[in-house]
Amino acid sequence: MCDAECPFCGSRKKKTREHRIPKSWKPYLHLVPEVVSTVAVKGVIGDPSGSSRSQLDVQYGGICAECNNGWLRELDEAAMARMLNLARFMTQEIPAGEVLPVMRSVVRAALMTAWGKRDIGAYPAASFVEFFETRLPPSGAYVFMGFTDWFSMHAAGHHALWPVEEPGGAHLVSWGLDRLFIVVIFPKDGDQVSATEVASSLRKRAKGLLKQVWPNPTGRRLKIPSQNAHRIDREVVSGLTQIKPLLFGEEPLVFNLDPDRTTARYDGMSERELIDTYVTRPSKRPPEL
């Protein structure tokens, strides 16, 4: 037994570590050589820390074994072929019959990212419970997708929330899965109005770079935009993934600091050279659609 409750089902039984992105997807994706984490609170950016692991090795504890090895795994298995083909830019489409399985897998990854980074202030607790009970994207959740030329932008996941201490507001989670870039918005403390305001601002600021794929009218296939994939770089992503700049037009924080040992290792190399030199190439092709 364990005193802490599973955020999904509330069980106090044995806890396990859940991967952000399924470990079984690892051979199909480009892998970064190091995960760098940085925390900012009230506009102050903390010191970065690095870990010599790939983004597919990131996992977080506190999830009960029954959820981890049961329905959560089944959600990712149902979406695996489509998600990997999207990530590798082998398709831009999500057929109508696959929209819900893809959204379930994306929401699971977003919730796990927020859970793992909850030390910044909070996590969308009500969304976890609703997702467990309905197996549907939670009320007030929005999902956006687009393609980028830069592999695995926000590789290990980014979690923003506003406000930190007062009730209400919104959570925003973003990450790159190879060429696919994903943003998910959840209400904070049930505040669907603020979540909708963040989503509306994101639609306007993205100017077609990202497409809202949830909520989605029933029966429609989706096509993810790619014509401006070269524009979704670090600077643009900073403006699309921080809530206060989206709501109030503030300048986004720029997380451009790396640990000293990382800076020394990559000194003098461009971002493109870093990708070509250090990113591990996939060893398998995605499953056939």
Coordinates of N, CA and C in Angstrom, one line a residue, residues 30-259:
H30 N 13.6 10.2 -33.6 CA 14.9 10.8 -33.3 C 15.1 11.1 -31.8
L31 N 16.2 10.8 -31.3 CA 16.4 10.9 -29.8 C 17.5 12.0 -29.5
V32 N 17.2 12.9 -28.6 CA 18.1 13.9 -28.2 C 19.1 13.3 -27.3
P33 N 20.4 13.9 -27.2 CA 21.4 13.3 -26.3 C 21.3 13.7 -24.9
E34 N 20.5 14.7 -24.6 CA 20.5 15.2 -23.3 C 19.2 16.0 -23.1
V35 N 18.6 15.8 -21.9 CA 17.4 16.6 -21.5 C 17.8 17.7 -20.6
V36 N 17.5 18.9 -20.9 CA 17.8 20.1 -20.1 C 16.5 20.6 -19.5
S37 N 16.4 20.8 -18.2 CA 15.2 21.3 -17.5 C 15.5 22.7 -16.9
T38 N 14.5 23.6 -17.1 CA 14.6 24.9 -16.6 C 13.2 25.3 -16.0
V39 N 13.2 25.9 -14.8 CA 12.0 26.3 -14.2 C 12.0 27.8 -14.0
A40 N 10.8 28.5 -14.4 CA 10.7 29.9 -14.2 C 9.4 30.1 -13.3
V41 N 9.6 30.9 -12.3 CA 8.5 31.3 -11.4 C 8.4 32.8 -11.2
K42 N 7.2 33.3 -11.6 CA 7.0 34.8 -11.5 C 8.0 35.5 -12.3
G43 N 8.3 35.0 -13.5 CA 9.2 35.7 -14.4 C 10.7 35.5 -14.1
V44 N 11.0 34.8 -13.1 CA 12.5 34.6 -12.8 C 12.9 33.2 -13.2
I45 N 13.8 33.1 -14.1 CA 14.3 31.8 -14.7 C 15.4 31.2 -13.7
G46 N 15.1 30.0 -13.3 CA 16.1 29.3 -12.4 C 17.3 28.7 -13.2
D47 N 18.2 28.2 -12.5 CA 19.4 27.6 -13.1 C 19.0 26.3 -13.9
P48 N 19.5 26.1 -15.1 CA 19.1 24.9 -15.8 C 19.9 23.7 -15.2
S49 N 19.3 22.5 -15.4 CA 19.9 21.3 -15.0 C 19.8 20.3 -16.2
G50 N 20.8 19.5 -16.4 CA 20.9 18.5 -17.5 C 20.9 17.1 -17.1
S51 N 20.4 16.2 -17.9 CA 20.5 14.8 -17.7 C 20.8 14.1 -18.9
S52 N 21.7 13.1 -18.9 CA 22.1 12.4 -20.1 C 21.2 11.3 -20.4
R53 N 20.0 11.7 -20.8 CA 19.0 10.7 -21.2 C 18.2 11.3 -22.4
S54 N 17.5 10.5 -23.1 CA 16.7 11.0 -24.2 C 15.3 11.4 -23.7
Q55 N 14.5 12.1 -24.6 CA 13.2 12.5 -24.2 C 12.3 11.3 -24.0
L56 N 12.6 10.1 -24.6 CA 11.8 8.9 -24.5 C 12.1 8.2 -23.2
D57 N 13.1 8.6 -22.4 CA 13.4 8.0 -21.2 C 12.8 8.7 -20.0
V58 N 12.1 9.8 -20.2 CA 11.5 10.6 -19.1 C 10.3 9.9 -18.6
Q59 N 10.2 9.7 -17.3 CA 9.1 9.0 -16.7 C 8.9 9.6 -15.3
Y60 N 7.6 9.5 -14.8 CA 7.3 10.1 -13.5 C 6.6 9.1 -12.7
G61 N 6.8 9.1 -11.4 CA 6.2 8.2 -10.4 C 4.9 8.6 -10.0
G62 N 4.3 7.8 -9.1 CA 3.0 8.1 -8.5 C 1.8 7.7 -9.2
I63 N 1.9 6.9 -10.3 CA 0.8 6.3 -11.0 C 0.6 4.9 -10.6
C64 N -0.6 4.5 -10.3 CA -0.8 3.1 -9.8 C -0.6 2.1 -11.0
A65 N -0.2 0.9 -10.6 CA 0.2 -0.1 -11.6 C -1.0 -0.5 -12.4
E66 N -2.2 -0.5 -11.9 CA -3.4 -0.8 -12.6 C -3.7 0.1 -13.8
C67 N -3.5 1.5 -13.5 CA -3.7 2.5 -14.6 C -2.6 2.4 -15.6
N68 N -1.3 2.3 -15.1 CA -0.1 2.3 -15.9 C -0.1 1.2 -16.9
N69 N -0.4 0.0 -16.4 CA -0.3 -1.2 -17.2 C -1.6 -1.6 -17.9
G70 N -2.6 -0.8 -17.6 CA -3.9 -1.2 -18.2 C -4.4 -0.2 -19.2
W71 N -5.4 0.6 -18.9 CA -6.0 1.5 -19.8 C -5.1 2.6 -20.4
L72 N -4.2 3.1 -19.7 CA -3.2 4.1 -20.2 C -2.4 3.5 -21.3
R73 N -1.9 2.3 -21.1 CA -1.1 1.6 -22.2 C -2.0 1.3 -23.4
E74 N -3.2 0.9 -23.2 CA -4.1 0.6 -24.3 C -4.4 1.9 -25.2
L75 N -4.5 3.0 -24.5 CA -4.7 4.3 -25.3 C -3.6 4.5 -26.2
D76 N -2.4 4.4 -25.8 CA -1.2 4.7 -26.6 C -1.1 3.6 -27.7
E77 N -1.4 2.4 -27.4 CA -1.3 1.3 -28.4 C -2.3 1.6 -29.6
A78 N -3.5 2.1 -29.2 CA -4.5 2.3 -30.2 C -4.1 3.5 -31.2
A79 N -3.3 4.4 -30.7 CA -2.9 5.6 -31.5 C -1.5 5.5 -32.1
M80 N -0.7 4.4 -31.7 CA 0.7 4.4 -32.0 C 1.0 4.6 -33.5
A81 N 0.4 3.8 -34.4 CA 0.7 3.9 -35.8 C 0.5 5.3 -36.4
R82 N -0.7 5.9 -36.1 CA -0.9 7.3 -36.6 C 0.0 8.3 -36.0
M83 N 0.2 8.2 -34.7 CA 1.1 9.2 -34.0 C 2.5 9.1 -34.5
L84 N 3.1 8.0 -34.7 CA 4.4 7.8 -35.2 C 4.6 8.3 -36.7
N85 N 3.6 8.0 -37.5 CA 3.6 8.5 -38.9 C 3.5 10.0 -38.9
L86 N 2.7 10.6 -38.1 CA 2.6 12.1 -38.0 C 4.0 12.6 -37.5
A87 N 4.5 12.0 -36.5 CA 5.8 12.5 -35.9 C 6.9 12.5 -37.0
R88 N 6.9 11.5 -37.8 CA 8.0 11.3 -38.8 C 7.6 12.1 -40.1
F89 N 6.5 12.8 -40.1 CA 6.0 13.5 -41.3 C 5.8 12.6 -42.5
M90 N 5.3 11.4 -42.2 CA 4.9 10.5 -43.3 C 3.4 10.6 -43.6
T91 N 2.7 11.4 -42.9 CA 1.3 11.7 -43.2 C 1.1 13.1 -42.5
Q92 N 0.1 13.8 -43.0 CA -0.4 15.0 -42.4 C -1.9 14.8 -41.9
E93 N -2.4 13.7 -42.1 CA -3.9 13.5 -41.9 C -4.2 12.6 -40.8
I94 N -5.3 12.9 -40.1 CA -5.9 12.0 -39.1 C -7.3 11.7 -39.6
P95 N -7.6 10.5 -40.0 CA -8.9 10.1 -40.5 C -9.9 10.3 -39.4
A96 N -11.2 10.5 -39.8 CA -12.2 10.8 -38.8 C -12.3 9.7 -37.7
G97 N -12.1 8.5 -38.1 CA -12.2 7.3 -37.2 C -11.1 7.2 -36.2
E98 N -10.0 8.0 -36.5 CA -8.8 7.9 -35.6 C -8.6 9.2 -34.8
V99 N -9.5 10.2 -35.0 CA -9.3 11.4 -34.2 C -9.4 11.2 -32.7
L100 N -10.4 10.5 -32.3 CA -10.5 10.3 -30.8 C -9.4 9.4 -30.3
P101 N -8.9 8.3 -30.9 CA -7.8 7.6 -30.3 C -6.5 8.5 -30.3
V102 N -6.3 9.3 -31.3 CA -5.1 10.2 -31.2 C -5.2 11.2 -30.1
M103 N -6.4 11.8 -30.0 CA -6.6 12.8 -28.9 C -6.4 12.2 -27.5
R104 N -6.9 11.0 -27.3 CA -6.7 10.3 -26.0 C -5.2 10.1 -25.7
S105 N -4.4 9.7 -26.7 CA -3.0 9.5 -26.5 C -2.3 10.8 -26.2
V106 N -2.7 11.9 -26.9 CA -2.1 13.2 -26.7 C -2.4 13.7 -25.3
V107 N -3.7 13.6 -24.9 CA -4.1 14.1 -23.6 C -3.4 13.4 -22.5
R108 N -3.2 12.0 -22.7 CA -2.5 11.3 -21.6 C -1.1 11.8 -21.5
A109 N -0.4 12.1 -22.6 CA 1.0 12.6 -22.5 C 1.0 14.0 -21.9
A110 N 0.0 14.8 -22.2 CA 0.0 16.2 -21.7 C -0.3 16.1 -20.2
L111 N -1.2 15.3 -19.7 CA -1.4 15.2 -18.3 C -0.2 14.7 -17.6
M112 N 0.5 13.7 -18.1 CA 1.7 13.2 -17.5 C 2.8 14.2 -17.4
T113 N 2.9 15.1 -18.4 CA 3.9 16.2 -18.4 C 3.5 17.1 -17.3
A114 N 2.3 17.5 -17.2 CA 1.9 18.5 -16.1 C 2.1 17.8 -14.7
W115 N 1.8 16.5 -14.6 CA 2.0 15.8 -13.4 C 3.5 15.8 -13.0
G116 N 4.3 15.6 -14.0 CA 5.8 15.5 -13.7 C 6.4 16.8 -13.4
K117 N 5.8 17.9 -13.8 CA 6.3 19.2 -13.6 C 5.5 20.1 -12.7
R118 N 4.7 19.4 -11.8 CA 3.8 20.0 -10.9 C 4.4 20.9 -9.8
D119 N 5.8 20.8 -9.7 CA 6.5 21.6 -8.7 C 6.5 23.0 -9.0
I120 N 6.0 23.4 -10.2 CA 6.0 24.8 -10.6 C 4.8 25.5 -9.9
G121 N 3.8 24.7 -9.4 CA 2.7 25.3 -8.7 C 1.5 24.4 -8.5
A122 N 1.1 23.6 -9.6 CA -0.1 22.8 -9.5 C -0.1 21.9 -10.7
Y123 N -1.2 21.1 -10.8 CA -1.4 20.3 -12.0 C -3.0 20.2 -12.1
P124 N -3.5 19.9 -13.3 CA -4.9 20.0 -13.5 C -5.6 18.7 -13.0
A125 N -5.8 18.7 -11.7 CA -6.3 17.5 -10.9 C -7.6 17.1 -11.5
A126 N -8.6 18.0 -11.7 CA -9.9 17.6 -12.1 C -9.9 16.9 -13.5
S127 N -9.0 17.4 -14.3 CA -8.9 16.8 -15.7 C -8.4 15.4 -15.6
F128 N -7.5 15.0 -14.7 CA -7.1 13.6 -14.5 C -8.3 12.8 -14.2
V129 N -9.1 13.2 -13.2 CA -10.2 12.4 -12.7 C -11.2 12.2 -13.9
E130 N -11.5 13.3 -14.6 CA -12.5 13.2 -15.7 C -12.0 12.3 -16.8
F131 N -10.7 12.4 -17.1 CA -10.1 11.6 -18.2 C -10.3 10.1 -17.8
F132 N -10.0 9.8 -16.5 CA -10.1 8.4 -16.0 C -11.6 7.9 -16.1
E133 N -12.5 8.8 -15.8 CA -13.9 8.4 -15.7 C -14.6 8.3 -17.1
T134 N -14.2 9.1 -18.0 CA -14.8 9.2 -19.3 C -14.0 8.6 -20.5
R135 N -12.7 8.6 -20.3 CA -11.7 8.2 -21.4 C -11.9 9.2 -22.6
L136 N -12.3 10.4 -22.3 CA -12.4 11.4 -23.3 C -11.6 12.6 -22.9
P137 N -11.1 13.5 -23.9 CA -10.5 14.7 -23.5 C -11.3 15.5 -22.5
P138 N -10.8 16.0 -21.4 CA -11.6 16.6 -20.3 C -12.3 17.9 -20.8
S139 N -13.3 18.2 -20.1 CA -14.1 19.4 -20.4 C -13.1 20.7 -20.4
G140 N -13.3 21.5 -21.4 CA -12.5 22.7 -21.4 C -11.1 22.5 -22.0
A141 N -10.7 21.3 -22.4 CA -9.4 21.0 -23.0 C -9.4 21.4 -24.5
Y142 N -8.2 21.9 -24.9 CA -8.0 22.3 -26.3 C -6.7 21.6 -26.7
V143 N -6.7 21.1 -28.0 CA -5.4 20.5 -28.5 C -5.1 21.2 -29.9
F144 N -3.9 21.6 -30.0 CA -3.4 22.2 -31.3 C -2.2 21.4 -31.8
M145 N -2.1 21.3 -33.1 CA -0.9 20.6 -33.7 C -0.4 21.4 -34.9
G146 N 0.9 21.2 -35.2 CA 1.5 21.7 -36.3 C 2.8 21.0 -36.6
F147 N 3.5 21.3 -37.7 CA 4.8 20.6 -38.0 C 5.9 21.7 -37.9
T148 N 7.0 21.2 -37.5 CA 8.2 22.0 -37.4 C 9.4 21.4 -38.1
D149 N 10.3 22.2 -38.6 CA 11.5 21.6 -39.2 C 12.6 21.2 -38.1
W150 N 12.3 21.6 -36.9 CA 13.3 21.4 -35.8 C 12.8 20.2 -35.0
F151 N 13.7 19.1 -34.9 CA 13.3 17.9 -34.3 C 13.0 18.1 -32.8
S152 N 11.8 17.6 -32.3 CA 11.5 17.5 -30.9 C 11.7 18.8 -30.1
M153 N 11.0 19.9 -30.7 CA 11.0 21.1 -29.9 C 10.3 20.9 -28.6
H154 N 10.9 21.4 -27.5 CA 10.5 21.2 -26.1 C 10.4 19.7 -25.9
A155 N 11.5 19.0 -26.2 CA 11.6 17.5 -26.3 C 11.0 16.8 -25.1
A156 N 11.4 17.3 -23.9 CA 10.9 16.6 -22.6 C 9.7 17.2 -22.1
G157 N 9.0 18.1 -22.8 CA 7.8 18.7 -22.4 C 7.9 20.0 -21.6
H158 N 7.0 20.9 -21.9 CA 7.0 22.2 -21.2 C 5.6 22.4 -20.6
H159 N 5.6 22.9 -19.3 CA 4.3 23.1 -18.6 C 4.3 24.5 -18.1
A160 N 3.3 25.3 -18.5 CA 3.1 26.6 -18.0 C 1.7 26.7 -17.4
L161 N 1.6 27.6 -16.3 CA 0.3 27.8 -15.7 C 0.2 29.3 -15.3
W162 N -1.0 29.8 -15.2 CA -1.3 31.1 -14.8 C -2.7 31.2 -14.3
P163 N -2.9 31.9 -13.1 CA -1.9 32.4 -12.2 C -1.3 31.2 -11.3
V164 N -0.2 31.4 -10.7 CA 0.4 30.4 -9.9 C -0.2 30.2 -8.5
E165 N -0.5 31.3 -7.8 CA -1.0 31.2 -6.5 C -2.5 31.4 -6.3
E166 N -3.1 32.2 -7.2 CA -4.5 32.5 -7.1 C -5.3 31.4 -7.7
P167 N -6.6 31.2 -7.3 CA -7.4 30.2 -8.0 C -7.8 30.6 -9.4
G168 N -8.2 29.6 -10.2 CA -8.6 29.8 -11.6 C -7.4 29.9 -12.5
G169 N -7.7 30.2 -13.8 CA -6.7 30.3 -14.8 C -6.6 29.1 -15.7
A170 N -5.4 28.8 -16.2 CA -5.2 27.7 -17.2 C -3.8 27.1 -17.1
H171 N -3.8 25.9 -17.6 CA -2.5 25.1 -17.8 C -2.3 25.0 -19.3
L172 N -1.0 25.1 -19.7 CA -0.6 24.9 -21.1 C 0.6 24.0 -21.1
V173 N 0.4 22.9 -21.9 CA 1.5 21.9 -22.0 C 1.9 21.8 -23.5
S174 N 3.2 21.7 -23.7 CA 3.6 21.6 -25.1 C 4.8 20.7 -25.2
W175 N 4.9 20.1 -26.4 CA 6.1 19.2 -26.6 C 6.2 18.9 -28.1
G176 N 7.4 18.5 -28.5 CA 7.6 18.1 -29.9 C 7.8 16.6 -29.9
L177 N 7.2 15.9 -30.9 CA 7.5 14.5 -31.1 C 8.0 14.4 -32.5
D178 N 9.3 14.4 -32.6 CA 10.0 14.6 -33.9 C 9.5 15.9 -34.6
R179 N 8.9 15.7 -35.8 CA 8.5 16.9 -36.6 C 7.1 17.5 -36.1
L180 N 6.4 16.7 -35.3 CA 5.1 17.1 -34.8 C 5.2 18.0 -33.6
F181 N 4.5 19.1 -33.6 CA 4.5 20.0 -32.4 C 3.1 20.1 -31.8
I182 N 3.0 19.9 -30.5 CA 1.6 19.8 -29.9 C 1.5 20.7 -28.7
V183 N 0.4 21.4 -28.6 CA 0.0 22.2 -27.5 C -1.3 21.8 -27.0
V184 N -1.4 21.6 -25.6 CA -2.7 21.2 -25.0 C -2.9 22.2 -23.9
I185 N -4.2 22.7 -23.8 CA -4.6 23.6 -22.8 C -5.7 22.9 -21.9
F186 N -5.5 23.1 -20.6 CA -6.5 22.5 -19.6 C -7.0 23.7 -18.7
P187 N -8.2 23.7 -18.3 CA -8.6 24.6 -17.2 C -7.9 24.4 -15.9
K188 N -7.6 25.5 -15.2 CA -7.0 25.4 -13.9 C -8.1 25.6 -12.9
D189 N -8.3 24.7 -12.0 CA -9.4 24.8 -11.0 C -10.8 25.0 -11.6
G190 N -10.9 24.3 -12.7 CA -12.2 24.3 -13.4 C -12.6 25.5 -14.2
D191 N -11.6 26.4 -14.4 CA -11.9 27.7 -15.0 C -11.8 27.6 -16.5
Q192 N -13.0 27.1 -17.1 CA -13.0 26.9 -18.5 C -13.0 28.2 -19.3
V193 N -13.5 29.3 -18.7 CA -13.4 30.6 -19.4 C -12.0 31.0 -19.7
S194 N -11.1 30.9 -18.7 CA -9.7 31.3 -19.0 C -9.1 30.3 -20.0
A195 N -9.4 29.0 -19.9 CA -8.8 28.1 -20.9 C -9.2 28.4 -22.3
T196 N -10.5 28.8 -22.4 CA -11.0 29.2 -23.8 C -10.3 30.5 -24.2
E197 N -10.1 31.4 -23.3 CA -9.4 32.7 -23.7 C -8.0 32.4 -24.1
V198 N -7.3 31.5 -23.5 CA -5.9 31.2 -23.9 C -5.9 30.5 -25.3
A199 N -6.9 29.6 -25.5 CA -7.0 28.9 -26.8 C -7.3 29.9 -27.9
S200 N -8.2 30.9 -27.6 CA -8.6 31.9 -28.6 C -7.3 32.7 -29.0
S201 N -6.6 33.1 -28.0 CA -5.4 33.9 -28.2 C -4.3 33.1 -29.0
L202 N -4.2 31.9 -28.7 CA -3.3 31.0 -29.4 C -3.6 30.9 -30.8
R203 N -4.9 30.7 -31.1 CA -5.3 30.6 -32.5 C -4.9 31.9 -33.3
K204 N -5.2 33.0 -32.7 CA -4.9 34.3 -33.4 C -3.4 34.5 -33.5
R205 N -2.6 34.2 -32.5 CA -1.2 34.4 -32.6 C -0.5 33.4 -33.5
A206 N -1.0 32.2 -33.5 CA -0.3 31.2 -34.4 C -0.5 31.5 -35.8
K207 N -1.5 32.2 -36.3 CA -1.7 32.6 -37.6 C -1.5 31.4 -38.6
G208 N -2.1 30.3 -38.3 CA -2.1 29.2 -39.2 C -0.9 28.2 -39.0
L209 N 0.0 28.6 -38.1 CA 1.2 27.7 -37.9 C 0.7 26.4 -37.2
L210 N -0.3 26.6 -36.3 CA -0.9 25.4 -35.6 C -2.4 25.4 -35.9
K211 N -2.9 24.2 -35.9 CA -4.3 23.9 -36.1 C -5.0 23.4 -34.9
Q212 N -6.1 24.0 -34.5 CA -6.9 23.4 -33.4 C -7.5 22.1 -33.9
V213 N -7.2 21.0 -33.2 CA -7.7 19.7 -33.6 C -8.6 19.1 -32.6
W214 N -8.8 19.8 -31.4 CA -9.8 19.4 -30.4 C -10.2 20.7 -29.6
P215 N -11.5 20.9 -29.4 CA -12.6 20.1 -29.9 C -12.7 20.1 -31.4
N216 N -13.3 19.0 -31.9 CA -13.4 18.8 -33.3 C -14.8 18.3 -33.7
P217 N -15.4 18.9 -34.7 CA -16.7 18.5 -35.1 C -16.7 17.0 -35.4
T218 N -17.7 16.3 -35.0 CA -17.8 14.8 -35.2 C -17.8 14.5 -36.7
G219 N -17.0 13.5 -37.0 CA -17.1 13.0 -38.4 C -16.1 13.6 -39.4
R220 N -15.3 14.5 -38.9 CA -14.4 15.2 -39.9 C -12.9 14.7 -39.7
R221 N -12.3 14.5 -40.8 CA -10.9 14.2 -40.8 C -10.1 15.5 -40.6
L222 N -8.9 15.3 -40.2 CA -8.0 16.5 -39.9 C -6.8 16.5 -40.8
K223 N -6.3 17.6 -41.2 CA -5.1 17.8 -41.9 C -4.2 18.8 -41.2
I224 N -3.0 18.4 -40.7 CA -2.2 19.2 -39.9 C -1.3 20.1 -40.9
P225 N -1.3 21.4 -40.6 CA -0.6 22.4 -41.5 C 0.9 22.2 -41.5
S226 N 1.6 22.3 -42.6 CA 3.0 22.2 -42.7 C 3.7 23.2 -43.5
Q227 N 2.9 24.1 -44.2 CA 3.5 25.0 -45.1 C 4.5 26.0 -44.5
N228 N 4.4 26.2 -43.2 CA 5.3 27.2 -42.5 C 6.1 26.5 -41.4
A229 N 6.4 25.2 -41.6 CA 7.1 24.4 -40.6 C 8.5 25.0 -40.3
H230 N 9.1 25.7 -41.2 CA 10.4 26.3 -41.0 C 10.3 27.5 -40.0
R231 N 9.1 28.0 -39.8 CA 9.0 29.2 -38.9 C 8.8 28.8 -37.4
I232 N 8.4 27.5 -37.2 CA 8.2 27.1 -35.8 C 9.5 26.8 -35.1
D233 N 10.2 27.9 -34.7 CA 11.5 27.7 -34.1 C 11.4 28.1 -32.6
R234 N 12.5 28.1 -31.9 CA 12.5 28.4 -30.5 C 11.8 29.7 -30.1
E235 N 12.1 30.7 -30.9 CA 11.6 32.1 -30.6 C 10.0 32.1 -30.8
V236 N 9.6 31.5 -31.9 CA 8.1 31.5 -32.1 C 7.4 30.6 -31.1
V237 N 8.0 29.5 -30.8 CA 7.4 28.6 -29.8 C 7.3 29.2 -28.4
S238 N 8.3 30.0 -28.0 CA 8.2 30.7 -26.8 C 7.0 31.6 -26.7
G239 N 6.6 32.3 -27.8 CA 5.5 33.1 -27.8 C 4.1 32.4 -27.8
L240 N 4.2 31.1 -28.2 CA 2.9 30.3 -28.3 C 2.7 29.4 -27.1
T241 N 3.6 29.4 -26.2 CA 3.5 28.4 -25.1 C 3.6 29.0 -23.7
Q242 N 3.5 30.3 -23.6 CA 3.5 30.9 -22.3 C 2.2 31.7 -22.2
I243 N 1.5 31.6 -21.1 CA 0.1 32.0 -20.9 C 0.1 33.6 -20.8
K244 N 0.9 34.2 -20.0 CA 0.8 35.6 -19.9 C 1.1 36.4 -21.2
P245 N 2.1 36.0 -22.0 CA 2.2 36.7 -23.3 C 1.0 36.5 -24.2
L246 N 0.3 35.3 -24.1 CA -0.8 35.0 -24.9 C -2.0 35.9 -24.5
L247 N -2.2 36.0 -23.2 CA -3.3 36.8 -22.6 C -3.1 38.3 -22.6
F248 N -1.9 38.7 -22.3 CA -1.7 40.1 -22.0 C -0.7 40.8 -22.9
G249 N -0.2 40.1 -23.9 CA 0.8 40.6 -24.9 C 2.1 40.9 -24.3
E250 N 2.5 40.3 -23.2 CA 3.8 40.5 -22.6 C 4.9 39.8 -23.5
E251 N 6.1 40.3 -23.4 CA 7.2 39.6 -24.1 C 7.4 38.2 -23.4
P252 N 7.6 37.1 -24.2 CA 7.8 35.8 -23.6 C 9.2 35.7 -23.0
L253 N 9.3 34.9 -22.0 CA 10.6 34.5 -21.4 C 11.4 33.7 -22.5
V254 N 12.6 33.8 -22.6 CA 13.4 33.0 -23.5 C 14.3 32.1 -22.7
F255 N 14.1 30.8 -22.8 CA 14.8 29.8 -22.1 C 16.0 29.4 -23.0
N256 N 17.1 30.2 -23.0 CA 18.2 29.9 -23.8 C 19.5 29.5 -23.1
L257 N 19.3 29.2 -21.8 CA 20.5 28.9 -21.0 C 20.6 27.4 -20.9
D258 N 21.9 26.9 -20.9 CA 22.2 25.5 -20.7 C 23.2 25.3 -19.6
P259 N 23.2 24.2 -19.0 CA 24.2 23.9 -18.0 C 25.6 24.1 -18.5

